[in-house]
Short mmCIF file of the C-alpha atoms (twelve columns), coordinates in Angstrom:
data_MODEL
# 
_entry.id   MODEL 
# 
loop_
_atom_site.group_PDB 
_atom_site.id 
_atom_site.type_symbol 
_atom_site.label_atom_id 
_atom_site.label_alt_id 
_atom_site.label_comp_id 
_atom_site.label_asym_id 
_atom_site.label_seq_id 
_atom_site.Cartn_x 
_atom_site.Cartn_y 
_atom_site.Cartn_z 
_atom_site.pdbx_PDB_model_num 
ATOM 1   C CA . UNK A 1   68.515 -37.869 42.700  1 
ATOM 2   C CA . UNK A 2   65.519 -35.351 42.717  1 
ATOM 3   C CA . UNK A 3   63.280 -38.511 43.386  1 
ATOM 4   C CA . UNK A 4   65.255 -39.989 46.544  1 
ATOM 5   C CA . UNK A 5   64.734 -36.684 48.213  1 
ATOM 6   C CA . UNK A 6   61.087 -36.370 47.786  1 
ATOM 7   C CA . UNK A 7   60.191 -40.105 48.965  1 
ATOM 8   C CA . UNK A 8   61.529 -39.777 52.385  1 
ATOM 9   C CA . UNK A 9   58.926 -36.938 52.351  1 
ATOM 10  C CA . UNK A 10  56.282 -38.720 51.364  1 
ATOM 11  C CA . UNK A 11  57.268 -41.696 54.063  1 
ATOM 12  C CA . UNK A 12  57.393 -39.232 56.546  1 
ATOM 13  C CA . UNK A 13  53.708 -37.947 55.806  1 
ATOM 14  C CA . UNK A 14  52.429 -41.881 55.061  1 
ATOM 15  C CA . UNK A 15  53.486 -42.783 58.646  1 
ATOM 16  C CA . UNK A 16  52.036 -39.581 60.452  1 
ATOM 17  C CA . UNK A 17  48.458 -39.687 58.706  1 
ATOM 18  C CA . UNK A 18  48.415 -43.174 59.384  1 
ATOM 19  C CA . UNK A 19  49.388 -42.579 63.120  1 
ATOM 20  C CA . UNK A 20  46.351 -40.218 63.212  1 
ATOM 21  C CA . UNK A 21  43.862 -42.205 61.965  1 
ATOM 22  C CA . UNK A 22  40.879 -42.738 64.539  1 
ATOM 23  C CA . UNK A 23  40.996 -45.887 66.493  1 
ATOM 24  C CA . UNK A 24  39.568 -48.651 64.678  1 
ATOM 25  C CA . UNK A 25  35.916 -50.285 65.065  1 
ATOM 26  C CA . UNK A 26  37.533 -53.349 67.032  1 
ATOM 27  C CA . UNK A 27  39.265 -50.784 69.841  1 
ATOM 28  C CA . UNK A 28  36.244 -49.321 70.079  1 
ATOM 29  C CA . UNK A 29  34.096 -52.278 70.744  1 
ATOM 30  C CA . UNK A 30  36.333 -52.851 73.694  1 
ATOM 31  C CA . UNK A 31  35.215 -49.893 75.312  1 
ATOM 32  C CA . UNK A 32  32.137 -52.021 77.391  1 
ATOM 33  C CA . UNK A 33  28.444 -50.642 77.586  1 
ATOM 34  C CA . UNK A 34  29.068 -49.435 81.140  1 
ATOM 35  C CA . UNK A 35  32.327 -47.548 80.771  1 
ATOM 36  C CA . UNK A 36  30.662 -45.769 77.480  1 
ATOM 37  C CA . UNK A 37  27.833 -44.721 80.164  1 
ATOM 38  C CA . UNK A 38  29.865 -43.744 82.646  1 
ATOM 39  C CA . UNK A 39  31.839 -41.558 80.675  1 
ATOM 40  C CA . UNK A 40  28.597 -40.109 79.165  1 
ATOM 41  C CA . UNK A 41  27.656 -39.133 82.982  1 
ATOM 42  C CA . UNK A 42  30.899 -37.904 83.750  1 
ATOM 43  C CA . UNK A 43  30.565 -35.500 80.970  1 
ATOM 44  C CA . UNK A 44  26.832 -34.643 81.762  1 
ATOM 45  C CA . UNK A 45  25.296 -36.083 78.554  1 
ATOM 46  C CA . UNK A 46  22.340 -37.932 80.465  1 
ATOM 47  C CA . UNK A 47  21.051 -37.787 76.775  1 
ATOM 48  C CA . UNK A 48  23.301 -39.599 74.739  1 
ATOM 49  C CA . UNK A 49  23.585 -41.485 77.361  1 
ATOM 50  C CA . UNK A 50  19.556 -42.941 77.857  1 
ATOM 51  C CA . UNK A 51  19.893 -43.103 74.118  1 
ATOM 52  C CA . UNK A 52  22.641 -45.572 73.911  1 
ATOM 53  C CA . UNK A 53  21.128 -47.759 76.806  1 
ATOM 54  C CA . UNK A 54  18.006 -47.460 74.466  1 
ATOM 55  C CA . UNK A 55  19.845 -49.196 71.407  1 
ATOM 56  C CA . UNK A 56  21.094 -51.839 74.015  1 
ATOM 57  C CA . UNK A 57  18.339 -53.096 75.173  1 
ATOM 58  C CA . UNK A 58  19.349 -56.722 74.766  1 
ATOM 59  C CA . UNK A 59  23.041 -56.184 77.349  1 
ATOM 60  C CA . UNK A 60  22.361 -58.096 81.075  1 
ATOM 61  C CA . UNK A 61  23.161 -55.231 83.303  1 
ATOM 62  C CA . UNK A 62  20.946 -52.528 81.337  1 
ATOM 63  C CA . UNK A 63  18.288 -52.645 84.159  1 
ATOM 64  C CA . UNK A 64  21.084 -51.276 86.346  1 
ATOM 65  C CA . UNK A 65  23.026 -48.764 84.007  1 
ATOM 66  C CA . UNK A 66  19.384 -47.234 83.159  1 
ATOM 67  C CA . UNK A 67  18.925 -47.049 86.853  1 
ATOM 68  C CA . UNK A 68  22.076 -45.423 87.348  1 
ATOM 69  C CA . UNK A 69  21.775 -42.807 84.512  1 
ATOM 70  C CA . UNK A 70  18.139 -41.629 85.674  1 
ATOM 71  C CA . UNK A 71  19.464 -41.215 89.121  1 
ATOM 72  C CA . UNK A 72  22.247 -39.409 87.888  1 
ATOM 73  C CA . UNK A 73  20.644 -37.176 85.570  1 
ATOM 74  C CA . UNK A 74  18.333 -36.292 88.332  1 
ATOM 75  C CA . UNK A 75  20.588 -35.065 90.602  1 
ATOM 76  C CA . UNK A 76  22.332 -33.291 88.274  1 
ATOM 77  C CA . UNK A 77  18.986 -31.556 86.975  1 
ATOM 78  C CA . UNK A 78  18.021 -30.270 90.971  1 
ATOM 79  C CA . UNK A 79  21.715 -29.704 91.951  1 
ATOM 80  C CA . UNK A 80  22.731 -27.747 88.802  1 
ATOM 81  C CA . UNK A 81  19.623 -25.899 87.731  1 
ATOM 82  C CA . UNK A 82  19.731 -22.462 86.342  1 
ATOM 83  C CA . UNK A 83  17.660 -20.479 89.793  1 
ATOM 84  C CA . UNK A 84  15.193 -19.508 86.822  1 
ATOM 85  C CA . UNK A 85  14.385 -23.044 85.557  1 
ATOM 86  C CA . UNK A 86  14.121 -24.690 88.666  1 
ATOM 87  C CA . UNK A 87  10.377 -25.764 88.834  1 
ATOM 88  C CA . UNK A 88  10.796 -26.841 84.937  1 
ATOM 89  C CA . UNK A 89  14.529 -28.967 86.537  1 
ATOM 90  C CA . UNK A 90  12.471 -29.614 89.850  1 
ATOM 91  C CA . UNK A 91  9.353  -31.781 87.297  1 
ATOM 92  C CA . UNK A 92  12.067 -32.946 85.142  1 
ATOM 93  C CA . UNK A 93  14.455 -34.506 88.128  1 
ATOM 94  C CA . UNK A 94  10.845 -36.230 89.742  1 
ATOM 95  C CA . UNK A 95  10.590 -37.827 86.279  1 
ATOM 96  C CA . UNK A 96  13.793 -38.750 86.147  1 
ATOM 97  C CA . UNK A 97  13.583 -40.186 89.744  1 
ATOM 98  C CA . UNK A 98  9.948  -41.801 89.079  1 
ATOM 99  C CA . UNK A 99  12.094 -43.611 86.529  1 
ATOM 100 C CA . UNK A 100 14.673 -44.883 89.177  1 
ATOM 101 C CA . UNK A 101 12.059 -46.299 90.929  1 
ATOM 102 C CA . UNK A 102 10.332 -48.077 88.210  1 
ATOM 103 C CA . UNK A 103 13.716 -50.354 87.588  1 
ATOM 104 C CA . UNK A 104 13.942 -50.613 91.449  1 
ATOM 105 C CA . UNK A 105 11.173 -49.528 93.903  1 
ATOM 106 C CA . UNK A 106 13.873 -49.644 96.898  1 
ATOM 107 C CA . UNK A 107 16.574 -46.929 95.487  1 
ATOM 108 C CA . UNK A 108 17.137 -44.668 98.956  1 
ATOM 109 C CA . UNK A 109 18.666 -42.160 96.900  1 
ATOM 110 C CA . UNK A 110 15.748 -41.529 94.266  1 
ATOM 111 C CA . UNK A 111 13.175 -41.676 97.505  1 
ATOM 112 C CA . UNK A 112 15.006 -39.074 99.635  1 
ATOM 113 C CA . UNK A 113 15.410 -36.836 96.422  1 
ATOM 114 C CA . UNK A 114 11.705 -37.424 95.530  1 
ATOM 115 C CA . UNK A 115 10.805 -36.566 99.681  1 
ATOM 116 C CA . UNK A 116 13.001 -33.623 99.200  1 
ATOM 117 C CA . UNK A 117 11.655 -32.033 96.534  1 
ATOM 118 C CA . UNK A 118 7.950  -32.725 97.790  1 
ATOM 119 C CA . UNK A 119 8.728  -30.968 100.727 1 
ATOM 120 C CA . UNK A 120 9.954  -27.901 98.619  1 
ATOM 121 C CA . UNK A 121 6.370  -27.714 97.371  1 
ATOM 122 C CA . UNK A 122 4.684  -27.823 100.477 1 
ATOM 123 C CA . UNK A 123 6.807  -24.890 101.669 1 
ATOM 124 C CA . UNK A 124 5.092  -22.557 98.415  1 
ATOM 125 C CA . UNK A 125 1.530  -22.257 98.880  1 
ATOM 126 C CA . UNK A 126 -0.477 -23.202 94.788  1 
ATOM 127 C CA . UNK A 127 2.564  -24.432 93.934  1 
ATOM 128 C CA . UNK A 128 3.029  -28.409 92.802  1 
ATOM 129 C CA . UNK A 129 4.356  -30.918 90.298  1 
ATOM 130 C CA . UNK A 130 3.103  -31.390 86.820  1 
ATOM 131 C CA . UNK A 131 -0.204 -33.210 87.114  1 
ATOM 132 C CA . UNK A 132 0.984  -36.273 85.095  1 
ATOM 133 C CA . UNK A 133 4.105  -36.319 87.250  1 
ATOM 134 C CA . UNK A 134 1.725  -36.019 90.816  1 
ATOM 135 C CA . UNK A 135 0.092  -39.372 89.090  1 
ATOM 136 C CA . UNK A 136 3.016  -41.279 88.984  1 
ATOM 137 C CA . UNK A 137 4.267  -40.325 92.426  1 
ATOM 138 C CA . UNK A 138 0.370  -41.117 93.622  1 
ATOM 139 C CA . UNK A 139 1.207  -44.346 91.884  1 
ATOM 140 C CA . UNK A 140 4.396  -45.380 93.788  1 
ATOM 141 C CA . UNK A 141 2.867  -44.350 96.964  1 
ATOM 142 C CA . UNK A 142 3.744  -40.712 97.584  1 
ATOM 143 C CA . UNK A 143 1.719  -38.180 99.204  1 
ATOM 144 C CA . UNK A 144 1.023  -34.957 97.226  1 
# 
């Protein structure tokens, strides 16, 4: 008798831990390259997110995720920036836009940010961009 009170105890547990088990590998490999990415930028983890697209190299659209992510992670580096790290945010978004524009030389967005924060360093006299990120903006045609 002792036993048939006890095993619908242990049912009970067997059926909740197994209910709480992590998805398995074959759900996750549903989850597509892009919709990992895009949640990655809706959480602001520009990071993780490069790095995946890194280990992907071989996926079709990965010229236009990578695109996507830079872009993003720039904006959200000049638009978010701590007031006190905003020339360090200011180099880093340029890089991250320089990037952009490497995958596609006619990205509006990535120009007009690029323009923008140019004209920013006009406006403070001795004050510009890294020197090795002057040489790629030299290199895609901007004037310094």
């Amino acid at each position: 008798m002792r036993y048939l009170k006890i095993t619908p105890l242990f049912i009970v547990i067997a059926l909740i831990s197994a209910c709480s088990q992590p998805k398995n590998n074959k759900e996750t490999a549903e989850i597509t390259l892009s919709q990992q990415i895009d949640t990655h930028i809706n959480n602001d983890e520009y990071e993780k997110a490069l790095e995946l697209l890194q280990t992907k190299s071989e996926e079709p659209d990965i010229a236009t995720l990578s695109e996507k992510t830079h872009l993003n992670y720039g904006i959200y580096l000049i638009y978010n920036a701590d007031p006190s790290t905003m020339r360090e945010n200011a180099n880093n978004a340029l890089g991250q836009f320089i990037e952009v524009l490497k995958i596609n030389p006619d990205n509006q967005k990535a120009i007009s940010e690029i323009e923008q924060i140019l004209s920013i360093y006009r406006s403070f006299p001795h004050r510009k961009p890294k020197d090795e990120v002057m040489e790629d903006l030299k290199e895609l045609g901007f004037e310094i």
